[in-house]
Tab-separated table of C-alpha atoms in Angstrom:
chain	number	residue	atom	x	y	z
A	33	MET	CA	114.080	-6.260	-38.454
A	34	GLU	CA	117.680	-7.289	-37.843
A	35	CYS	CA	118.706	-6.139	-41.336
A	36	SER	CA	117.005	-2.814	-40.735
A	37	GLU	CA	118.847	-2.298	-37.435
A	38	THR	CA	122.173	-3.227	-39.033
A	39	SER	CA	121.568	-0.789	-41.884
A	40	ALA	CA	120.677	1.961	-39.420
A	41	ARG	CA	123.884	1.351	-37.457
A	42	GLN	CA	125.969	1.419	-40.633
A	43	SER	CA	124.308	4.648	-41.750
A	44	SER	CA	124.906	6.208	-38.326
A	45	SER	CA	128.546	5.106	-38.429
A	46	PHE	CA	128.965	6.510	-41.967
A	47	TRP	CA	127.689	9.978	-41.020
A	48	ARG	CA	129.321	10.157	-37.585
A	49	PRO	CA	132.622	11.718	-38.822
A	50	LEU	CA	130.646	14.407	-40.658
A	51	ARG	CA	128.585	15.226	-37.563
A	52	LEU	CA	131.744	15.467	-35.472
A	53	LEU	CA	133.387	17.667	-38.105
A	54	LEU	CA	130.445	20.070	-38.121
A	55	ARG	CA	130.525	20.205	-34.336
A	56	ARG	CA	134.246	21.041	-34.369
A	57	TYR	CA	133.901	23.871	-36.872
A	58	LEU	CA	130.518	25.297	-35.905
A	59	ALA	CA	131.074	25.368	-32.141
A	60	ARG	CA	131.639	28.803	-30.652
A	61	GLY	CA	133.604	29.612	-27.551
A	62	ILE	CA	132.351	31.797	-24.732
A	63	GLU	CA	134.230	35.076	-24.452
A	64	HIS	CA	134.948	37.324	-21.459
A	65	VAL	CA	134.990	34.455	-18.939
A	66	PRO	CA	137.617	34.834	-16.169
A	67	VAL	CA	139.834	31.754	-15.836
A	68	VAL	CA	142.081	31.366	-12.801
A	69	LEU	CA	145.399	29.527	-12.650
A	70	TYR	CA	146.435	28.469	-9.145
A	71	GLU	CA	150.206	28.080	-9.008
A	72	GLN	CA	151.424	27.150	-5.525
A	73	ASP	CA	150.533	30.220	-3.420
A	74	ARG	CA	149.969	32.484	-6.435
A	75	ARG	CA	146.766	33.189	-8.334
A	76	HIS	CA	146.720	34.318	-11.983
A	77	VAL	CA	143.619	35.467	-13.868
A	78	HIS	CA	143.070	35.593	-17.620
A	79	THR	CA	139.866	36.312	-19.546
A	80	THR	CA	138.806	34.222	-22.544
A	81	ASP	CA	139.002	35.904	-25.943
A	82	GLN	CA	136.361	35.937	-28.685
A	83	ASP	CA	137.164	32.281	-29.499
A	84	GLY	CA	136.704	31.230	-25.894
A	85	SER	CA	140.452	30.601	-25.743
A	86	PHE	CA	142.959	31.602	-23.095
A	87	SER	CA	146.622	31.122	-22.325
A	88	PHE	CA	148.963	31.746	-19.424
A	89	GLU	CA	152.668	32.516	-19.421
A	90	VAL	CA	153.928	32.373	-15.868
A	91	GLU	CA	157.544	32.586	-14.819
A	92	ALA	CA	158.328	29.612	-12.627
A	93	SER	CA	159.370	30.422	-9.078
A	94	GLY	CA	161.609	27.653	-7.790
A	95	PHE	CA	160.063	24.190	-7.652
A	96	MET	CA	157.716	23.309	-10.514
A	97	PRO	CA	154.821	21.021	-9.585
A	98	SER	CA	153.702	18.153	-11.806
A	99	SER	CA	150.317	19.811	-12.325
A	100	VAL	CA	148.423	23.048	-11.771
A	101	ARG	CA	144.805	23.817	-11.026
A	102	LEU	CA	142.550	25.809	-13.354
A	103	GLY	CA	139.168	27.147	-12.381
A	104	MET	CA	136.200	29.238	-13.441
A	105	GLU	CA	135.275	30.472	-10.002
A	106	ALA	CA	131.959	32.039	-11.017
A	107	HIS	CA	130.756	28.626	-12.199
A	108	ARG	CA	132.595	26.607	-9.539
A	109	VAL	CA	134.319	24.524	-12.201
A	110	TYR	CA	137.861	23.328	-11.479
A	111	ILE	CA	140.264	20.962	-13.199
A	112	GLN	CA	143.786	19.705	-12.515
A	113	ILE	CA	146.126	20.088	-15.527
A	114	PRO	CA	149.411	18.146	-15.830
A	115	LEU	CA	152.465	20.240	-16.711
A	116	HIS	CA	154.579	19.283	-19.701
A	117	LYS	CA	158.099	19.850	-18.427
A	118	PRO	CA	161.557	18.301	-18.742
A	119	ARG	CA	162.760	15.946	-16.063
A	120	GLU	CA	166.126	16.211	-14.358
A	121	HIS	CA	167.868	14.038	-16.964
A	122	THR	CA	165.807	14.842	-20.070
A	123	PRO	CA	168.360	14.550	-22.914
A	124	TYR	CA	166.666	16.675	-25.596
A	125	ILE	CA	163.406	18.020	-27.038
A	126	VAL	CA	161.675	16.330	-29.984
A	127	VAL	CA	159.613	18.645	-32.199
A	128	SER	CA	157.459	16.608	-34.548
A	129	ASP	CA	155.155	17.599	-37.351
A	130	VAL	CA	151.807	15.743	-37.509
A	131	ASP	CA	150.282	15.849	-41.012
A	132	ASP	CA	151.910	13.186	-43.198
A	133	THR	CA	154.721	12.788	-40.684
A	134	VAL	CA	152.869	10.630	-38.150
A	135	LEU	CA	149.252	10.898	-39.390
A	136	LYS	CA	148.279	10.273	-43.001
A	137	THR	CA	146.286	13.345	-44.073
A	138	HIS	CA	147.318	13.998	-47.690
A	139	ALA	CA	147.758	17.617	-46.646
A	140	THR	CA	149.121	18.636	-50.051
A	141	ARG	CA	145.965	17.470	-51.875
A	142	TRP	CA	142.917	19.384	-50.670
A	143	TRP	CA	140.328	16.968	-52.172
A	144	LYS	CA	141.934	14.014	-50.394
A	145	ARG	CA	142.158	15.978	-47.146
A	146	LEU	CA	138.469	16.832	-47.444
A	147	GLN	CA	137.589	13.168	-47.940
A	148	TYR	CA	139.477	12.224	-44.782
A	149	LEU	CA	137.879	15.050	-42.791
A	150	LEU	CA	134.350	14.163	-43.885
A	151	PHE	CA	134.320	10.378	-43.734
A	152	TYR	CA	137.190	9.107	-41.557
A	153	ASP	CA	136.866	9.216	-37.786
A	154	THR	CA	139.805	8.868	-35.415
A	155	HIS	CA	139.803	5.063	-35.410
A	156	ARG	CA	139.919	4.899	-39.222
A	157	ARG	CA	142.823	7.309	-39.532
A	158	LYS	CA	146.095	5.640	-40.490
A	159	ALA	CA	149.500	6.254	-38.991
A	160	VAL	CA	152.505	6.623	-41.275
A	161	PRO	CA	154.012	3.104	-41.267
A	162	GLY	CA	156.995	2.638	-38.998
A	163	MET	CA	156.797	5.994	-37.228
A	164	GLN	CA	155.443	4.600	-33.940
A	165	ALA	CA	158.400	2.191	-33.738
A	166	PHE	CA	160.843	4.960	-34.640
A	167	TYR	CA	159.511	7.279	-31.933
A	168	ALA	CA	159.582	4.448	-29.406
A	169	SER	CA	163.223	3.830	-30.307
A	170	LEU	CA	164.069	7.469	-29.530
A	171	ILE	CA	162.794	6.847	-26.011
A	172	ARG	CA	164.603	3.516	-25.565
A	173	ARG	CA	167.964	4.936	-26.640
A	174	GLU	CA	168.226	7.250	-23.644
A	175	ALA	CA	168.326	6.765	-19.885
A	176	ALA	CA	165.484	9.294	-19.626
A	177	PRO	CA	162.895	9.937	-22.360
A	178	PRO	CA	163.054	13.082	-24.490
A	179	LEU	CA	160.273	15.648	-24.207
A	180	PHE	CA	157.869	15.626	-27.181
A	181	PHE	CA	156.063	18.537	-28.826
A	182	TYR	CA	153.755	17.984	-31.789
A	183	VAL	CA	153.685	21.230	-33.789
A	184	SER	CA	151.180	21.184	-36.630
A	185	ASN	CA	149.695	23.657	-39.078
A	186	SER	CA	146.300	22.021	-38.553
A	187	GLU	CA	143.735	24.235	-36.854
A	188	TRP	CA	142.710	23.987	-33.195
A	189	ASN	CA	139.307	22.679	-34.302
A	190	LEU	CA	141.002	19.308	-34.847
A	191	PHE	CA	142.693	19.141	-31.450
A	192	ASP	CA	140.581	16.259	-30.109
A	193	LEU	CA	140.942	14.222	-33.314
A	194	ILE	CA	144.745	14.521	-33.369
A	195	HIS	CA	145.081	14.051	-29.601
A	196	ASP	CA	142.981	10.870	-29.670
A	197	PHE	CA	144.821	9.574	-32.745
A	198	LEU	CA	148.191	9.911	-31.008
A	199	LYS	CA	146.847	8.052	-27.965
A	200	ILE	CA	145.177	5.259	-29.950
A	201	ASN	CA	148.278	4.673	-32.040
A	202	HIS	CA	150.667	4.698	-29.062
A	203	PHE	CA	152.764	7.691	-30.005
A	204	PRO	CA	154.692	9.246	-27.096
A	205	ASP	CA	152.801	11.631	-24.839
A	206	GLY	CA	153.482	15.207	-25.806
A	207	CYS	CA	152.190	18.738	-25.993
A	208	LEU	CA	150.071	19.474	-29.083
A	209	LEU	CA	150.552	22.963	-30.562
A	210	LEU	CA	148.193	23.912	-33.407
A	211	ARG	CA	147.215	26.879	-35.550
A	212	GLU	CA	144.459	29.262	-34.448
A	213	ARG	CA	140.831	28.122	-34.596
A	214	VAL	CA	138.977	28.340	-37.931
A	215	HIS	CA	135.408	29.691	-37.985
A	216	HIS	CA	134.362	29.245	-41.609
A	217	TRP	CA	134.637	26.207	-43.858
A	218	LYS	CA	135.940	28.323	-46.746
A	219	THR	CA	139.128	29.064	-44.828
A	220	LEU	CA	139.922	25.334	-44.621
A	221	PHE	CA	141.411	25.354	-48.101
A	222	GLN	CA	142.987	28.777	-48.175
A	223	LYS	CA	146.745	29.066	-48.031
A	224	LYS	CA	147.703	28.930	-44.379
A	225	HIS	CA	150.131	31.201	-42.612
A	226	SER	CA	152.382	28.774	-40.769
A	227	HIS	CA	152.889	29.374	-37.077
A	228	LYS	CA	155.433	26.567	-36.902
A	229	ARG	CA	158.661	28.566	-37.080
A	230	THR	CA	157.672	31.109	-34.430
A	231	THR	CA	156.293	28.339	-32.205
A	232	ILE	CA	159.535	26.358	-32.356
A	233	GLU	CA	161.581	29.499	-31.745
A	234	HIS	CA	159.465	30.129	-28.653
A	235	LEU	CA	160.223	26.577	-27.472
A	236	LEU	CA	163.933	27.167	-28.088
A	237	GLU	CA	163.731	30.183	-25.799
A	238	MET	CA	161.841	28.281	-23.109
A	239	TYR	CA	163.963	25.115	-22.952
A	240	ARG	CA	167.742	25.199	-22.834
A	241	LEU	CA	168.110	21.695	-24.279
A	242	PRO	CA	169.147	20.304	-27.689
A	243	PHE	CA	166.332	19.889	-30.230
A	244	VAL	CA	165.575	17.112	-32.721
A	245	LEU	CA	163.310	18.205	-35.598
A	246	ILE	CA	161.090	15.665	-37.395
A	247	GLY	CA	158.923	16.497	-40.393
A	248	ASP	CA	158.179	15.698	-44.027
A	249	SER	CA	158.920	17.024	-47.495
A	250	GLY	CA	155.322	17.833	-48.439
A	251	GLN	CA	154.936	21.406	-47.271
A	252	GLN	CA	157.092	23.936	-45.397
A	253	ASP	CA	159.116	21.752	-43.039
A	254	PRO	CA	162.352	21.779	-45.117
A	255	SER	CA	162.392	25.588	-45.329
A	256	ILE	CA	161.467	26.092	-41.678
A	257	TYR	CA	164.018	23.566	-40.436
A	258	ALA	CA	166.736	25.042	-42.688
A	259	TYR	CA	166.075	28.463	-41.130
A	260	LEU	CA	166.280	27.025	-37.606
A	261	VAL	CA	169.508	25.161	-38.370
A	262	LYS	CA	171.086	28.361	-39.716
A	263	HIS	CA	169.976	30.548	-36.812
A	264	TYR	CA	170.262	28.055	-33.938
A	265	PRO	CA	173.042	25.661	-35.037
A	266	ARG	CA	174.224	24.907	-31.508
A	267	ARG	CA	170.703	24.000	-30.392
A	268	ILE	CA	169.761	21.548	-33.151
A	269	LYS	CA	170.892	17.983	-32.454
A	270	GLY	CA	169.546	16.464	-35.680
A	271	VAL	CA	166.880	16.612	-38.394
A	272	TYR	CA	164.718	13.754	-39.698
A	273	LEU	CA	162.656	14.373	-42.843
A	274	ARG	CA	160.219	11.899	-44.375
A	275	LEU	CA	160.267	11.977	-48.173
A	276	ILE	CA	156.621	11.876	-49.304
A	277	LYS	CA	157.478	11.748	-53.030
A	278	GLU	CA	160.767	10.817	-54.639
A	279	LYS	CA	160.654	13.986	-56.747
A	280	HIS	CA	160.859	16.054	-53.542
A	281	ARG	CA	164.445	14.838	-53.092
A	282	HIS	CA	165.656	17.310	-55.711
A	283	THR	CA	163.638	20.377	-54.670
A	284	PRO	CA	165.495	23.582	-53.751
A	285	ARG	CA	163.921	23.533	-50.270
A	286	LEU	CA	165.338	20.119	-49.449
A	287	LYS	CA	168.724	20.951	-50.937
A	288	GLN	CA	168.779	24.105	-48.822
A	289	LEU	CA	168.086	22.077	-45.670
A	290	GLU	CA	170.778	19.505	-46.446
A	291	ALA	CA	173.306	22.264	-47.196
A	292	ALA	CA	172.521	24.088	-43.943
A	293	CYS	CA	172.911	20.892	-41.921
A	294	ALA	CA	176.172	20.005	-43.661
A	295	ALA	CA	177.586	23.513	-43.071
A	296	HIS	CA	176.954	23.172	-39.319
A	297	HIS	CA	177.810	19.442	-39.041
A	298	ILE	CA	174.253	18.556	-37.986
A	299	PRO	CA	172.979	15.072	-38.951
A	300	CYS	CA	170.169	15.272	-41.540
A	301	HIS	CA	168.314	12.036	-42.256
A	302	VAL	CA	166.040	12.064	-45.334
A	303	PHE	CA	164.067	8.820	-45.581
A	304	THR	CA	161.139	7.104	-47.256
A	305	GLU	CA	161.084	4.391	-44.591
A	306	PRO	CA	161.723	5.424	-40.969
A	307	PRO	CA	165.188	4.597	-39.595
A	308	ALA	CA	165.340	1.120	-38.099
A	309	PRO	CA	164.796	1.072	-34.290
């Protein structure tokens, strides 16, 4: 009897990541639901789209609170949401990639990515060695911590997995910005249109602080960061790029990034092991 119960638990544990994956990709949002944002004495209303998603862009009027209230008044559902904002002495903004920068995903190999999606839950996911300590050192170096944004080309379906991974592995709290939701499994392995450059440019417009860019050599980070260095040289404080494969060191994309940083006297750190804390 005991062996049977143990086997059942192991089987349940084995299939749990797959069940969660199906739930993430098969779930459908509810559209045309009014959502209200209560900001001090102002009230803003937005209706959910066909994905059940919504967003607000509100110009701050004077003092910014530490949180705002969201509600679906028709259903009498309300929640308090913390605001991700710089403090008085925030030194700079950190924009970090996720896949293969902090979280091992093998994003460049679709069969390996599929294996991780199907059979590895959040607790079995591995962090890139040394990155937690490196990020912690960025916080310790300053009198006030930098503000973190995790900008990934992963889809919104994986929000809870990535969010929980960052928490479990003690990465700094930050705002997670992902690609639009995917509704069909076939689109998982199609070439993705990266939202990363436009998202970071939007952050550059929102926050008048220096930016530190952290990514890896596996996909589009070198090209995107080279573009940002060329177009916003006075805003970029430094670039850190993890070298996934030694052969990436000699790719045109990486050479382009290093040349752009050198031309504008911006530190560019290309590493296989994270810089020592």
